[in-house]
PDB file of C-alpha atoms in Angstrom:
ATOM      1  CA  UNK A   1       8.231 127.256  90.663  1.00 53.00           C
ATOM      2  CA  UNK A   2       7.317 124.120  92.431  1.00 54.00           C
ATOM      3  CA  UNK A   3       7.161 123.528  95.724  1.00 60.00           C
ATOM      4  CA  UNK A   4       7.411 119.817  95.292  1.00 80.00           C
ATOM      5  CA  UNK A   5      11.322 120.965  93.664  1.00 89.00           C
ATOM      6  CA  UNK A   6      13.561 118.544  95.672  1.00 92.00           C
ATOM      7  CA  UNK A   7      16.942 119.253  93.809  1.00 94.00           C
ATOM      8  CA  UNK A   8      19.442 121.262  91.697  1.00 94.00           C
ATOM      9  CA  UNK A   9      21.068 119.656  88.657  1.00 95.00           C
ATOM     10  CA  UNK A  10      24.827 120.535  88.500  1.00 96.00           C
ATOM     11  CA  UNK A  11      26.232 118.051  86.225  1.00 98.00           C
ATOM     12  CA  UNK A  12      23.783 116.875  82.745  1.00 98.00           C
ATOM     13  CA  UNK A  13      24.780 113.388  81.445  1.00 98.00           C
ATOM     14  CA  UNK A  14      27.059 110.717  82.812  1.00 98.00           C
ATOM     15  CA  UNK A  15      30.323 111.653  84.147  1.00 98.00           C
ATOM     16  CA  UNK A  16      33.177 110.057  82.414  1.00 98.00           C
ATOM     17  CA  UNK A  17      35.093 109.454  85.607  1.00 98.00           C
ATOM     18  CA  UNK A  18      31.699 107.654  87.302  1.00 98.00           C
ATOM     19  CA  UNK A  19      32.354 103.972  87.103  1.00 97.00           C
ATOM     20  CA  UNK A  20      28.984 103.085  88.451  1.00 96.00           C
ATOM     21  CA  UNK A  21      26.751 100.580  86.479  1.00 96.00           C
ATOM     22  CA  UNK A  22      22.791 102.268  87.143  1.00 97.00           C
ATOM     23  CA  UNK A  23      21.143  99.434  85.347  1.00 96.00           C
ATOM     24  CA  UNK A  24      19.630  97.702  88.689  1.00 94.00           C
ATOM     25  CA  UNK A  25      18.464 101.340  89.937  1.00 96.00           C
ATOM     26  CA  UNK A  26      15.242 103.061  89.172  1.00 94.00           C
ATOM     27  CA  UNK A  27      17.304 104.341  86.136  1.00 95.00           C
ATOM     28  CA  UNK A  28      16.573 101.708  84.227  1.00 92.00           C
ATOM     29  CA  UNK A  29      20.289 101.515  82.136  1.00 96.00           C
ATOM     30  CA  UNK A  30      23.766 101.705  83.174  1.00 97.00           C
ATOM     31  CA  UNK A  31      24.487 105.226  82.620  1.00 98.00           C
ATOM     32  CA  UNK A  32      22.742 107.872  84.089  1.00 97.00           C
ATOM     33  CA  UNK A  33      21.445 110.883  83.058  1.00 96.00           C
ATOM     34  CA  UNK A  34      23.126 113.817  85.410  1.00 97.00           C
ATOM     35  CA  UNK A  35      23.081 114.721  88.776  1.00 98.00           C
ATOM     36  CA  UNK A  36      21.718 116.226  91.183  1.00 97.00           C
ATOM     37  CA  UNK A  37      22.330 118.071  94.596  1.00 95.00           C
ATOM     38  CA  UNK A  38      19.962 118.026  97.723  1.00 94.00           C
ATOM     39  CA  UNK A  39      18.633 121.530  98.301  1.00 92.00           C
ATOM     40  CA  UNK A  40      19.545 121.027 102.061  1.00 90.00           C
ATOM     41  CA  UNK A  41      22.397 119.723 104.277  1.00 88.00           C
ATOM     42  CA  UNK A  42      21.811 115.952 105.520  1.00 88.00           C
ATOM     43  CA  UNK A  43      22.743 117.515 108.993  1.00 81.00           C
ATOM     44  CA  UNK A  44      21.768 121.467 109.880  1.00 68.00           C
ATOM     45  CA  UNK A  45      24.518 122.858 111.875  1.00 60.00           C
ATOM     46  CA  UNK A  46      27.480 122.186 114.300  1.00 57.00           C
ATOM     47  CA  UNK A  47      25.415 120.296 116.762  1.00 63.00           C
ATOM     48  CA  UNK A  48      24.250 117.660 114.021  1.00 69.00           C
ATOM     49  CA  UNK A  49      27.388 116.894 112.338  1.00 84.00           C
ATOM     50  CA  UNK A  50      28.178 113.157 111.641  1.00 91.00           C
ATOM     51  CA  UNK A  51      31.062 110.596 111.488  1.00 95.00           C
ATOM     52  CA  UNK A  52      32.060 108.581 108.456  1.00 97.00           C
ATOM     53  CA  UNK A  53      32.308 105.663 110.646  1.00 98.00           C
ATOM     54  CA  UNK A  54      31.632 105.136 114.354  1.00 97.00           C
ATOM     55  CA  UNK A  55      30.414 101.750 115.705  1.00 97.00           C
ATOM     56  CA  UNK A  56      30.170 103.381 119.782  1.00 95.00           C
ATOM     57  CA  UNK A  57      29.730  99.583 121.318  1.00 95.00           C
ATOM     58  CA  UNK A  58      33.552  99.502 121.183  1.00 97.00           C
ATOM     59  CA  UNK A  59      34.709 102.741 119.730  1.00 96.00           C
ATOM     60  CA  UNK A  60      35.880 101.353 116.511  1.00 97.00           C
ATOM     61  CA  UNK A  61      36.175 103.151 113.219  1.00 97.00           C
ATOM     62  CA  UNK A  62      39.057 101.648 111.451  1.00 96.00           C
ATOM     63  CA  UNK A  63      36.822  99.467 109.380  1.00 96.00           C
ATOM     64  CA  UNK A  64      37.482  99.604 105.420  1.00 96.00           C
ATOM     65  CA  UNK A  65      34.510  98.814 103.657  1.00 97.00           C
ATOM     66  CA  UNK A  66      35.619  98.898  99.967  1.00 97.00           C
ATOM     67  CA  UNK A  67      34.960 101.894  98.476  1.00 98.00           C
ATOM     68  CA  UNK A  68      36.794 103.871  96.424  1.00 97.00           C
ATOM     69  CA  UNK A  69      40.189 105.502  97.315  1.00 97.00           C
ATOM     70  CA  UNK A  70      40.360 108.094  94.397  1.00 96.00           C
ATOM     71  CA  UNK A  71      40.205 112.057  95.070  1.00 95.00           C
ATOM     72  CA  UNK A  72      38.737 112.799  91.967  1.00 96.00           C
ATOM     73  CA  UNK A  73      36.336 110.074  90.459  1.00 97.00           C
ATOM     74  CA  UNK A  74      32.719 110.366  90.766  1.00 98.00           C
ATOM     75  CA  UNK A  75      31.499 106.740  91.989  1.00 98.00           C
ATOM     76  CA  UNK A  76      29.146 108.560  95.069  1.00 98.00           C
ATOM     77  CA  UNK A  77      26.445 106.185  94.273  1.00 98.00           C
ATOM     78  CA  UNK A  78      28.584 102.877  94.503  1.00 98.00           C
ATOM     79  CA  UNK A  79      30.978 104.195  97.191  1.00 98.00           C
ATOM     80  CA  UNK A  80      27.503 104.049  99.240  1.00 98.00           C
ATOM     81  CA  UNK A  81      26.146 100.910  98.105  1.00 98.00           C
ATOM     82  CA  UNK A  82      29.633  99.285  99.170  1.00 98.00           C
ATOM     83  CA  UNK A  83      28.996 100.787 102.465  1.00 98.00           C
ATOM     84  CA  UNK A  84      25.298  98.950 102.532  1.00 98.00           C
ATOM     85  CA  UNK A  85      26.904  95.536 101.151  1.00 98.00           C
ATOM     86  CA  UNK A  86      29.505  95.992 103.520  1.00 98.00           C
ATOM     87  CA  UNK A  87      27.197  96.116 106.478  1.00 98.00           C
ATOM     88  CA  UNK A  88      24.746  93.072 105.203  1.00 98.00           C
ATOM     89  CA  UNK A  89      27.687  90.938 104.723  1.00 98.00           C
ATOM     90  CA  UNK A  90      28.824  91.637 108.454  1.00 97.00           C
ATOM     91  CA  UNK A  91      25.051  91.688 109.857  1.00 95.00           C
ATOM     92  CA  UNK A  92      25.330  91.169 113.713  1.00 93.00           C
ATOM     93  CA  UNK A  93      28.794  93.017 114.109  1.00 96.00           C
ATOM     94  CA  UNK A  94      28.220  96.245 111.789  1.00 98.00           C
ATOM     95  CA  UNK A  95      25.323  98.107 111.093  1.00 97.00           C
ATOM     96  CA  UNK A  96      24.217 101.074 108.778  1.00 97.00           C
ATOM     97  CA  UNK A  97      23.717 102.979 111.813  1.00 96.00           C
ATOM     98  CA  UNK A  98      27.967 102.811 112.299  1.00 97.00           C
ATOM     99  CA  UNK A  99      28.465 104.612 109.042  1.00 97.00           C
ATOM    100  CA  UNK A 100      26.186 107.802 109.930  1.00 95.00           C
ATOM    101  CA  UNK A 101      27.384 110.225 106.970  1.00 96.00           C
ATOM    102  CA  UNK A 102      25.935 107.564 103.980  1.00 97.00           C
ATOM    103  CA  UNK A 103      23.360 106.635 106.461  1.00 96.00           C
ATOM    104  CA  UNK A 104      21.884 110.352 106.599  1.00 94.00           C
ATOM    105  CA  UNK A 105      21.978 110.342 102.802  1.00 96.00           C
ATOM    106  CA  UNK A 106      20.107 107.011 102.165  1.00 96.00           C
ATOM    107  CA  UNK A 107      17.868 107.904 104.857  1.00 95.00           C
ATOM    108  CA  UNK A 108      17.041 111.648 103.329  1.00 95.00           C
ATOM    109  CA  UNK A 109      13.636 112.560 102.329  1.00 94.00           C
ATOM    110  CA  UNK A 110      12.370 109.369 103.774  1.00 93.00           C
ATOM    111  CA  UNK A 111       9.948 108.817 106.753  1.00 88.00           C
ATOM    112  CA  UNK A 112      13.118 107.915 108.279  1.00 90.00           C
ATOM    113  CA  UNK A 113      15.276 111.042 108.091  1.00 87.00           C
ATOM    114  CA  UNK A 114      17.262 113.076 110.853  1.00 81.00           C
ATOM    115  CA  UNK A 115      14.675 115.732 110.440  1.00 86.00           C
ATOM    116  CA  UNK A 116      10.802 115.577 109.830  1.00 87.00           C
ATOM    117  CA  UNK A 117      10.962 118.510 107.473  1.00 88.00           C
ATOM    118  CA  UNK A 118      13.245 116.692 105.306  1.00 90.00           C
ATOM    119  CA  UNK A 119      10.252 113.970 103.989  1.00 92.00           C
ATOM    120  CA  UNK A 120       9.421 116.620 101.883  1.00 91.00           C
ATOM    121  CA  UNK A 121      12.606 116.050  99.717  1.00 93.00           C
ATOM    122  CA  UNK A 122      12.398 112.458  98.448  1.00 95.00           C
ATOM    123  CA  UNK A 123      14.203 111.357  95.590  1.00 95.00           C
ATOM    124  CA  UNK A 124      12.364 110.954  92.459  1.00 93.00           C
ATOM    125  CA  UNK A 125      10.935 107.065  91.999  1.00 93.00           C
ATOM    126  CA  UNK A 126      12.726 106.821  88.637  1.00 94.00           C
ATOM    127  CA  UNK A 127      16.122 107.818  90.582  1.00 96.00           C
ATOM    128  CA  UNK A 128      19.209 106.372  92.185  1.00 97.00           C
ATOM    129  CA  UNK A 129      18.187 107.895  95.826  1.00 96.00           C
ATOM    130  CA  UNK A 130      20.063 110.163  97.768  1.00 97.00           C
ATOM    131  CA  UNK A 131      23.631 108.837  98.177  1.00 98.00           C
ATOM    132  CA  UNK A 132      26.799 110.029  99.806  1.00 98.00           C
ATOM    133  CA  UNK A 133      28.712 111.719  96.596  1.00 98.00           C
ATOM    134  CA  UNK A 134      32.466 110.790  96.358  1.00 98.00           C
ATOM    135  CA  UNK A 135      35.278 113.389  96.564  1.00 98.00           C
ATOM    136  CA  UNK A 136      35.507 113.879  93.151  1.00 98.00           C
ATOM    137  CA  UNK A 137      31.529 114.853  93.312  1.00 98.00           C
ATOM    138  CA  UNK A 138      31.982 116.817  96.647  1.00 96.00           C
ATOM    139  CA  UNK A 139      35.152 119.225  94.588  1.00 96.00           C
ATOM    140  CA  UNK A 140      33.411 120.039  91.219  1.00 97.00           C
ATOM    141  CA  UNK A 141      30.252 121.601  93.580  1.00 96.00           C
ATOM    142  CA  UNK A 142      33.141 123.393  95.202  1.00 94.00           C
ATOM    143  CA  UNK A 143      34.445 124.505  92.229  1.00 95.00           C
ATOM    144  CA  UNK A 144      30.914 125.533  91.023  1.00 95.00           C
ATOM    145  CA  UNK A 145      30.082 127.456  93.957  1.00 92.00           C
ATOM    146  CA  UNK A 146      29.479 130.822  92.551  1.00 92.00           C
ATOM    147  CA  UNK A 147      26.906 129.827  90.047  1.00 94.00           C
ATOM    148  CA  UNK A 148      25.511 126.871  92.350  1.00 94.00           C
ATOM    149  CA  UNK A 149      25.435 128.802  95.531  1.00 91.00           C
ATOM    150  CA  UNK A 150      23.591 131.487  94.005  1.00 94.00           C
ATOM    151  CA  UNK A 151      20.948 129.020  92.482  1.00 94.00           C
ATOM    152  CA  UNK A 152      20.503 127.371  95.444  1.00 92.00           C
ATOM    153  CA  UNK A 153      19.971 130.802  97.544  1.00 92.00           C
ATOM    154  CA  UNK A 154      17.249 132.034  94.704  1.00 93.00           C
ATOM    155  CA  UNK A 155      15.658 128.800  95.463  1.00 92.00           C
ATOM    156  CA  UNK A 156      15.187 129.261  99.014  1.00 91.00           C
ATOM    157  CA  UNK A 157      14.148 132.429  98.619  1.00 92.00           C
ATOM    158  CA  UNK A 158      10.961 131.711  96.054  1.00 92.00           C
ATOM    159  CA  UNK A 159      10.203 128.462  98.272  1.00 89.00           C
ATOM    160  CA  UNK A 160      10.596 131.053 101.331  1.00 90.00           C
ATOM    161  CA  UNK A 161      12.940 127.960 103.022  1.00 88.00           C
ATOM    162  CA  UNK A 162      15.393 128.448 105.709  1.00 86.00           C
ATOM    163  CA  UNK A 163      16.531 124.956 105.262  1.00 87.00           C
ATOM    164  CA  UNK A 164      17.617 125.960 101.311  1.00 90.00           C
ATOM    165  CA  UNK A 165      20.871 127.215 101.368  1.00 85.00           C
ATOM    166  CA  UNK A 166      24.358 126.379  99.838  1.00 83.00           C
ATOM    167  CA  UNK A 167      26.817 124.463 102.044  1.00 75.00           C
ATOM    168  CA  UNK A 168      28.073 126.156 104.898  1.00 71.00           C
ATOM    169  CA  UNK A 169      31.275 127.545 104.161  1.00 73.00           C
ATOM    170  CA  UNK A 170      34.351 126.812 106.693  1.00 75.00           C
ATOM    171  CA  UNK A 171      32.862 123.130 107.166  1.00 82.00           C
ATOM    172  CA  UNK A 172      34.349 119.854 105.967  1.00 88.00           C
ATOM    173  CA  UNK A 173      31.807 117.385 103.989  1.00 92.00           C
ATOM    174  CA  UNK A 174      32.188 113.791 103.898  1.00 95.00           C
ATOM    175  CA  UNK A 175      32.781 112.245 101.000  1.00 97.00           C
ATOM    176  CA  UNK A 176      31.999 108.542 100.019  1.00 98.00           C
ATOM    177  CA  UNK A 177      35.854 108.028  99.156  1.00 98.00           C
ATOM    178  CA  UNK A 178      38.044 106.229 101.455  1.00 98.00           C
ATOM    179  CA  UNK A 179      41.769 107.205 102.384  1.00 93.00           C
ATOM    180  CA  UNK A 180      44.079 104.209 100.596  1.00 88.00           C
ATOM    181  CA  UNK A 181      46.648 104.144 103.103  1.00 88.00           C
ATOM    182  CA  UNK A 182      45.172 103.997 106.563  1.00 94.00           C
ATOM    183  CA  UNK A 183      41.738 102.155 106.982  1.00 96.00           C
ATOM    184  CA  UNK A 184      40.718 104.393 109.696  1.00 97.00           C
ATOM    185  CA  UNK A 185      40.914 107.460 107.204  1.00 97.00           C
ATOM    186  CA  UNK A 186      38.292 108.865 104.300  1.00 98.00           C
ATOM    187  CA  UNK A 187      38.394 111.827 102.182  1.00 97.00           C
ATOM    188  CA  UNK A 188      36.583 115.374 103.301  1.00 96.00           C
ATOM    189  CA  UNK A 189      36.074 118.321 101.210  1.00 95.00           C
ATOM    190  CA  UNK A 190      36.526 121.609 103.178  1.00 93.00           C
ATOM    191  CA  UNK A 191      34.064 124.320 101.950  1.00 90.00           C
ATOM    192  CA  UNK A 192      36.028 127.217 102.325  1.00 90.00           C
ATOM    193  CA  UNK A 193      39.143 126.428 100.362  1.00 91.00           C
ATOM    194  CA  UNK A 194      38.006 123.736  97.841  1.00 92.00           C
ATOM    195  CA  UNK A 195      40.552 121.127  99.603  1.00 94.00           C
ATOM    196  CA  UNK A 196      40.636 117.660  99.674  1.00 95.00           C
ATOM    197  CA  UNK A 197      42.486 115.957 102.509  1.00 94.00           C
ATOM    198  CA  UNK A 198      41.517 112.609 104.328  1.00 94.00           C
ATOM    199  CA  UNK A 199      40.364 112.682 108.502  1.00 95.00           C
ATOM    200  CA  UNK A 200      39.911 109.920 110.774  1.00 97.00           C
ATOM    201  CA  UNK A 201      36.552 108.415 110.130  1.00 97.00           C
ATOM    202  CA  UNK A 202      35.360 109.274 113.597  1.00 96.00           C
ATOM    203  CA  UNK A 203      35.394 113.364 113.438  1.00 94.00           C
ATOM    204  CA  UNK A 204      32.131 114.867 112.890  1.00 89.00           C
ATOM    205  CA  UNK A 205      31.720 116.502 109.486  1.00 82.00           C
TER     206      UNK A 205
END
């Protein structure tokens, strides 16, 4: 096994409820070819969690942005690029910074992570990137925990990493998805049920 492993496939081929268009990614072509989850958490424990949205100059976080408002599709990779258009649009008032769950994900594996160990798991040049995965992403790993979780733990154990280990379980996720009815709302994913509920985009998940 490789040490250079930065990933776990859980879904081959493109997902027919993933409305994304890939063709101006590293993919090369508007479908993609599966998908893949990081083989650590973006943040590593209570005293790293993120927001969805927090701009602290004011204490706003009511913001939509124009993602998409669905529970169940899979549109991870645009939800987060809406994020990124949203904030270049609105340079000088919003930044990525203000949007700390997607801007963990982009900012995975790179020299600018959270964490200096996590350089180590870049995406693949021929890739998407890391991205923030939607609800409907976030609740089929749920649903796949017993055969993902115990992947994910073999891994850490043969690449003897702490840092490898399946979502913690009794935490809320952030997904990419916002609530439709209130801007100051997305969707979460709670890890020990399999639930998906919206919370204000200012709790740390």
């Amino acid at each position: 096994l490789s040490s250079s492993c930065v990933g776990l496939v859980f879904y081959v081929g493109h997902h027919t409820d993933d409305k994304t268009d890939y063709s101006t990614t590293k993919i090369g072509q508007k479908q993609c070819h599966g998908y893949v989850m990081a083989l650590t958490d973006v943040n590593t424990g209570s005293n790293d969690r993120l927001r969805w949205e927090y701009r602290s100059s004011d204490n706003k976080y009511n913001q939509q942005v124009g993602a998409s408002t669905s529970k169940s599709d899979w549109n991870g990779y645009s939800n987060t690029q809406a994020i990124k258009q949203y904030v270049a649009e609105n340079s000088g008032y919003w930044a990525i910074t203000d949007f700390p769950a997607a801007n963990g994900c982009l900012l995975y594996g790179t020299g600018q992570s959270l964490h200096a160990w996590q350089k180590v798991y870049a995406a693949p040049t021929n890739s998407s990137g890391w991205f923030l995965p939607s609800a409907g992403q976030l609740k089929y790993l749920y649903q796949n925990h017993s055969d993902l979780s115990a992947r994910i733990q073999s891994l850490g154990r043969k690449l003897d990493s702490s840092y490898i280990k399946w979502f913690s379980t009794g935490y809320y996720y952030w997904s990419s998805s916002e609530g439709s009815d209130r801007s100051y709302r997305a969707y979460d994913v709670d890890f020990g049920s399999g639930g998906v509920d919206w919370g204000y985009k200012d709790y740390t998940g």
